[in-house]
Amino acid sequence: MIFASNEINRNVLISLRQQGHEIDSFGIGTHLVTCDDQPAMGCVYKLVEARGIPRIKVSQELGKMTIPGEKEVYRLFGEDGYSLLDLMIRVGDKPPEPGKRILCHHPFDHIKRVYVAPSKVIPLHHCVWDGKRTSPKSH
């Protein structure tokens, strides 16, 4: 199956049809609900897990690839109060703890890694909607 996306609009669809494309399905987002006179911010949701099975987006562009599986993210702070880094772990893995040294790897460059011993750890994911609001409104 061939799936095409990325800034698809009416003119692109017409051009592809004229070229005799073999595309089975199109992902049309921003241009489905806006027009060129009223621009909108484009954004992408990338699936990382389906029915409990980790999924990956493969691309020749490293920045477009995803890390498979559901994750939690924590911000680690140093003793000076400044953030050191944001750490992504698999859901269910043991979260980082203040004062405990942890080896952190760059997600796409396995040569880049560093040990840190955070003085403070803050979780960055918070559920705000689960069929209804789960947290109070922010002011």
PDB file of C-alpha atoms in Angstrom:
ATOM      1  CA  MET A   1       0.000   0.000   0.000  1.00  0.00           C
ATOM      2  CA  ILE A   2       1.295   3.476  -0.857  1.00  0.00           C
ATOM      3  CA  PHE A   3       0.300   6.340   1.467  1.00  0.00           C
ATOM      4  CA  ALA A   4       1.188   9.961   0.632  1.00  0.00           C
ATOM      5  CA  SER A   5       1.131  13.015   2.881  1.00  0.00           C
ATOM      6  CA  ASN A   6       2.897  16.352   3.476  1.00  0.00           C
ATOM      7  CA  GLU A   7       1.247  19.562   2.292  1.00  0.00           C
ATOM      8  CA  ILE A   8      -1.251  17.796   0.013  1.00  0.00           C
ATOM      9  CA  ASN A   9      -3.769  20.196  -1.514  1.00  0.00           C
ATOM     10  CA  ARG A  10      -6.152  20.319  -4.488  1.00  0.00           C
ATOM     11  CA  ASN A  11      -3.429  21.315  -6.975  1.00  0.00           C
ATOM     12  CA  VAL A  12      -1.146  18.496  -5.826  1.00  0.00           C
ATOM     13  CA  LEU A  13      -3.985  15.968  -6.173  1.00  0.00           C
ATOM     14  CA  ILE A  14      -4.774  17.166  -9.713  1.00  0.00           C
ATOM     15  CA  SER A  15      -1.093  17.021 -10.692  1.00  0.00           C
ATOM     16  CA  LEU A  16      -0.659  13.523  -9.293  1.00  0.00           C
ATOM     17  CA  ARG A  17      -3.759  12.296 -11.152  1.00  0.00           C
ATOM     18  CA  GLN A  18      -2.429  13.786 -14.415  1.00  0.00           C
ATOM     19  CA  GLN A  19       0.847  11.926 -13.835  1.00  0.00           C
ATOM     20  CA  GLY A  20      -0.978   8.609 -13.392  1.00  0.00           C
ATOM     21  CA  HIS A  21       0.020   8.030  -9.767  1.00  0.00           C
ATOM     22  CA  GLU A  22      -0.310   4.656  -8.024  1.00  0.00           C
ATOM     23  CA  ILE A  23      -1.054   6.075  -4.553  1.00  0.00           C
ATOM     24  CA  ASP A  24      -3.663   4.155  -2.532  1.00  0.00           C
ATOM     25  CA  SER A  25      -4.351   6.720   0.174  1.00  0.00           C
ATOM     26  CA  PHE A  26      -3.661  10.375   1.028  1.00  0.00           C
ATOM     27  CA  GLY A  27      -3.176  12.114   4.352  1.00  0.00           C
ATOM     28  CA  ILE A  28      -4.671  15.587   4.049  1.00  0.00           C
ATOM     29  CA  GLY A  29      -4.596  17.692   7.191  1.00  0.00           C
ATOM     30  CA  THR A  30      -4.002  21.424   7.145  1.00  0.00           C
ATOM     31  CA  HIS A  31      -5.401  21.984   3.633  1.00  0.00           C
ATOM     32  CA  LEU A  32      -8.570  20.065   4.461  1.00  0.00           C
ATOM     33  CA  VAL A  33      -9.753  22.736   6.891  1.00  0.00           C
ATOM     34  CA  THR A  34      -7.969  25.895   5.685  1.00  0.00           C
ATOM     35  CA  CYS A  35      -7.314  27.775   2.479  1.00  0.00           C
ATOM     36  CA  ASP A  36      -4.251  29.670   1.260  1.00  0.00           C
ATOM     37  CA  ASP A  37      -5.841  32.997   2.287  1.00  0.00           C
ATOM     38  CA  GLN A  38      -6.148  31.806   5.904  1.00  0.00           C
ATOM     39  CA  PRO A  39      -2.921  29.989   6.752  1.00  0.00           C
ATOM     40  CA  ALA A  40      -2.711  27.635   9.693  1.00  0.00           C
ATOM     41  CA  MET A  41       0.106  26.075  11.610  1.00  0.00           C
ATOM     42  CA  GLY A  42       0.817  22.639  10.222  1.00  0.00           C
ATOM     43  CA  CYS A  43       1.644  19.869  12.665  1.00  0.00           C
ATOM     44  CA  VAL A  44       2.011  16.120  12.583  1.00  0.00           C
ATOM     45  CA  TYR A  45       0.900  13.345  14.922  1.00  0.00           C
ATOM     46  CA  LYS A  46       3.144  10.316  14.610  1.00  0.00           C
ATOM     47  CA  LEU A  47       1.894   6.956  15.819  1.00  0.00           C
ATOM     48  CA  VAL A  48       4.358   5.155  18.130  1.00  0.00           C
ATOM     49  CA  GLU A  49       2.178   2.287  19.367  1.00  0.00           C
ATOM     50  CA  ALA A  50      -0.988   0.496  18.220  1.00  0.00           C
ATOM     51  CA  ARG A  51      -2.854  -2.138  20.269  1.00  0.00           C
ATOM     52  CA  GLY A  52       0.135  -2.385  22.613  1.00  0.00           C
ATOM     53  CA  ILE A  53       2.612  -3.085  19.787  1.00  0.00           C
ATOM     54  CA  PRO A  54       5.401  -0.483  19.297  1.00  0.00           C
ATOM     55  CA  ARG A  55       5.456   1.135  15.836  1.00  0.00           C
ATOM     56  CA  ILE A  56       8.162   3.168  14.083  1.00  0.00           C
ATOM     57  CA  LYS A  57       8.113   5.676  11.239  1.00  0.00           C
ATOM     58  CA  VAL A  58      11.054   4.935   8.970  1.00  0.00           C
ATOM     59  CA  SER A  59      12.513   7.790   6.935  1.00  0.00           C
ATOM     60  CA  GLN A  60      15.744   8.669   5.178  1.00  0.00           C
ATOM     61  CA  GLU A  61      15.586  11.925   7.163  1.00  0.00           C
ATOM     62  CA  LEU A  62      16.708  11.109  10.697  1.00  0.00           C
ATOM     63  CA  GLY A  63      14.642  13.937  12.203  1.00  0.00           C
ATOM     64  CA  LYS A  64      11.427  12.408  10.811  1.00  0.00           C
ATOM     65  CA  MET A  65      11.956   8.982  12.366  1.00  0.00           C
ATOM     66  CA  THR A  66      10.161   8.080  15.574  1.00  0.00           C
ATOM     67  CA  ILE A  67      11.246   6.079  18.588  1.00  0.00           C
ATOM     68  CA  PRO A  68       8.737   3.219  18.924  1.00  0.00           C
ATOM     69  CA  GLY A  69       6.593   2.562  21.982  1.00  0.00           C
ATOM     70  CA  GLU A  70       4.759   4.595  24.603  1.00  0.00           C
ATOM     71  CA  LYS A  71       7.078   6.846  26.584  1.00  0.00           C
ATOM     72  CA  GLU A  72       7.283   9.048  29.675  1.00  0.00           C
ATOM     73  CA  VAL A  73       9.398  12.211  29.747  1.00  0.00           C
ATOM     74  CA  TYR A  74      11.178  13.788  32.707  1.00  0.00           C
ATOM     75  CA  ARG A  75      13.097  17.070  33.030  1.00  0.00           C
ATOM     76  CA  LEU A  76      16.299  16.634  35.039  1.00  0.00           C
ATOM     77  CA  PHE A  77      17.745  19.611  36.937  1.00  0.00           C
ATOM     78  CA  GLY A  78      21.245  20.208  38.284  1.00  0.00           C
ATOM     79  CA  GLU A  79      22.164  21.593  41.691  1.00  0.00           C
ATOM     80  CA  ASP A  80      22.258  25.113  40.225  1.00  0.00           C
ATOM     81  CA  GLY A  81      18.515  24.879  39.435  1.00  0.00           C
ATOM     82  CA  TYR A  82      19.007  24.855  35.662  1.00  0.00           C
ATOM     83  CA  SER A  83      17.644  22.027  33.543  1.00  0.00           C
ATOM     84  CA  LEU A  84      20.247  19.522  32.379  1.00  0.00           C
ATOM     85  CA  LEU A  85      18.181  17.571  29.861  1.00  0.00           C
ATOM     86  CA  ASP A  86      14.839  15.967  29.136  1.00  0.00           C
ATOM     87  CA  LEU A  87      14.889  12.192  29.550  1.00  0.00           C
ATOM     88  CA  MET A  88      12.568   9.867  27.649  1.00  0.00           C
ATOM     89  CA  ILE A  89      11.957   6.365  29.029  1.00  0.00           C
ATOM     90  CA  ARG A  90       9.595   3.526  28.162  1.00  0.00           C
ATOM     91  CA  VAL A  91       6.357   3.450  30.137  1.00  0.00           C
ATOM     92  CA  GLY A  92       6.866   0.996  32.971  1.00  0.00           C
ATOM     93  CA  ASP A  93      10.635   1.558  33.279  1.00  0.00           C
ATOM     94  CA  LYS A  94      11.897   2.877  36.614  1.00  0.00           C
ATOM     95  CA  PRO A  95      11.765   6.701  36.580  1.00  0.00           C
ATOM     96  CA  PRO A  96      14.881   8.754  37.385  1.00  0.00           C
ATOM     97  CA  GLU A  97      15.390   9.740  41.024  1.00  0.00           C
ATOM     98  CA  PRO A  98      17.035  12.843  42.499  1.00  0.00           C
ATOM     99  CA  GLY A  99      20.615  12.164  43.581  1.00  0.00           C
ATOM    100  CA  LYS A 100      20.879   8.866  41.656  1.00  0.00           C
ATOM    101  CA  ARG A 101      23.293   8.756  38.725  1.00  0.00           C
ATOM    102  CA  ILE A 102      21.794   7.736  35.373  1.00  0.00           C
ATOM    103  CA  LEU A 103      23.377   7.142  31.960  1.00  0.00           C
ATOM    104  CA  CYS A 104      21.547   9.149  29.279  1.00  0.00           C
ATOM    105  CA  HIS A 105      21.869   8.323  25.571  1.00  0.00           C
ATOM    106  CA  HIS A 106      21.127  10.576  22.598  1.00  0.00           C
ATOM    107  CA  PRO A 107      18.076   9.062  20.834  1.00  0.00           C
ATOM    108  CA  PHE A 108      19.684   8.888  17.363  1.00  0.00           C
ATOM    109  CA  ASP A 109      23.448   9.123  17.972  1.00  0.00           C
ATOM    110  CA  HIS A 110      24.563   6.249  20.208  1.00  0.00           C
ATOM    111  CA  ILE A 111      28.043   7.734  20.607  1.00  0.00           C
ATOM    112  CA  LYS A 112      26.589  10.732  22.463  1.00  0.00           C
ATOM    113  CA  ARG A 113      25.893   9.841  26.094  1.00  0.00           C
ATOM    114  CA  VAL A 114      26.411  11.353  29.507  1.00  0.00           C
ATOM    115  CA  TYR A 115      26.032  10.412  33.166  1.00  0.00           C
ATOM    116  CA  VAL A 116      23.965  12.840  35.247  1.00  0.00           C
ATOM    117  CA  ALA A 117      22.884  12.870  38.881  1.00  0.00           C
ATOM    118  CA  PRO A 118      19.901  15.233  38.944  1.00  0.00           C
ATOM    119  CA  SER A 119      19.082  17.193  42.067  1.00  0.00           C
ATOM    120  CA  LYS A 120      15.435  17.487  40.975  1.00  0.00           C
ATOM    121  CA  VAL A 121      13.223  15.465  38.588  1.00  0.00           C
ATOM    122  CA  ILE A 122       9.917  16.715  37.155  1.00  0.00           C
ATOM    123  CA  PRO A 123       7.566  14.549  35.037  1.00  0.00           C
ATOM    124  CA  LEU A 124       6.522  16.392  31.858  1.00  0.00           C
ATOM    125  CA  HIS A 125       3.526  14.274  30.800  1.00  0.00           C
ATOM    126  CA  HIS A 126       0.224  15.022  32.517  1.00  0.00           C
ATOM    127  CA  CYS A 127      -3.138  13.651  31.441  1.00  0.00           C
ATOM    128  CA  VAL A 128      -5.584  16.524  31.026  1.00  0.00           C
ATOM    129  CA  TRP A 129      -8.345  14.746  29.089  1.00  0.00           C
ATOM    130  CA  ASP A 130      -9.578  11.171  29.313  1.00  0.00           C
ATOM    131  CA  GLY A 131     -13.109  11.457  27.983  1.00  0.00           C
ATOM    132  CA  LYS A 132     -13.498  14.354  30.418  1.00  0.00           C
ATOM    133  CA  ARG A 133     -11.172  16.911  31.983  1.00  0.00           C
ATOM    134  CA  THR A 134      -8.860  15.156  34.456  1.00  0.00           C
ATOM    135  CA  SER A 135      -6.995  18.195  35.752  1.00  0.00           C
ATOM    136  CA  PRO A 136      -8.054  21.721  36.739  1.00  0.00           C
ATOM    137  CA  LYS A 137      -7.938  24.557  34.220  1.00  0.00           C
ATOM    138  CA  SER A 138      -4.633  26.378  34.050  1.00  0.00           C
ATOM    139  CA  HIS A 139      -4.807  30.099  34.768  1.00  0.00           C
TER     140      HIS A 139
END
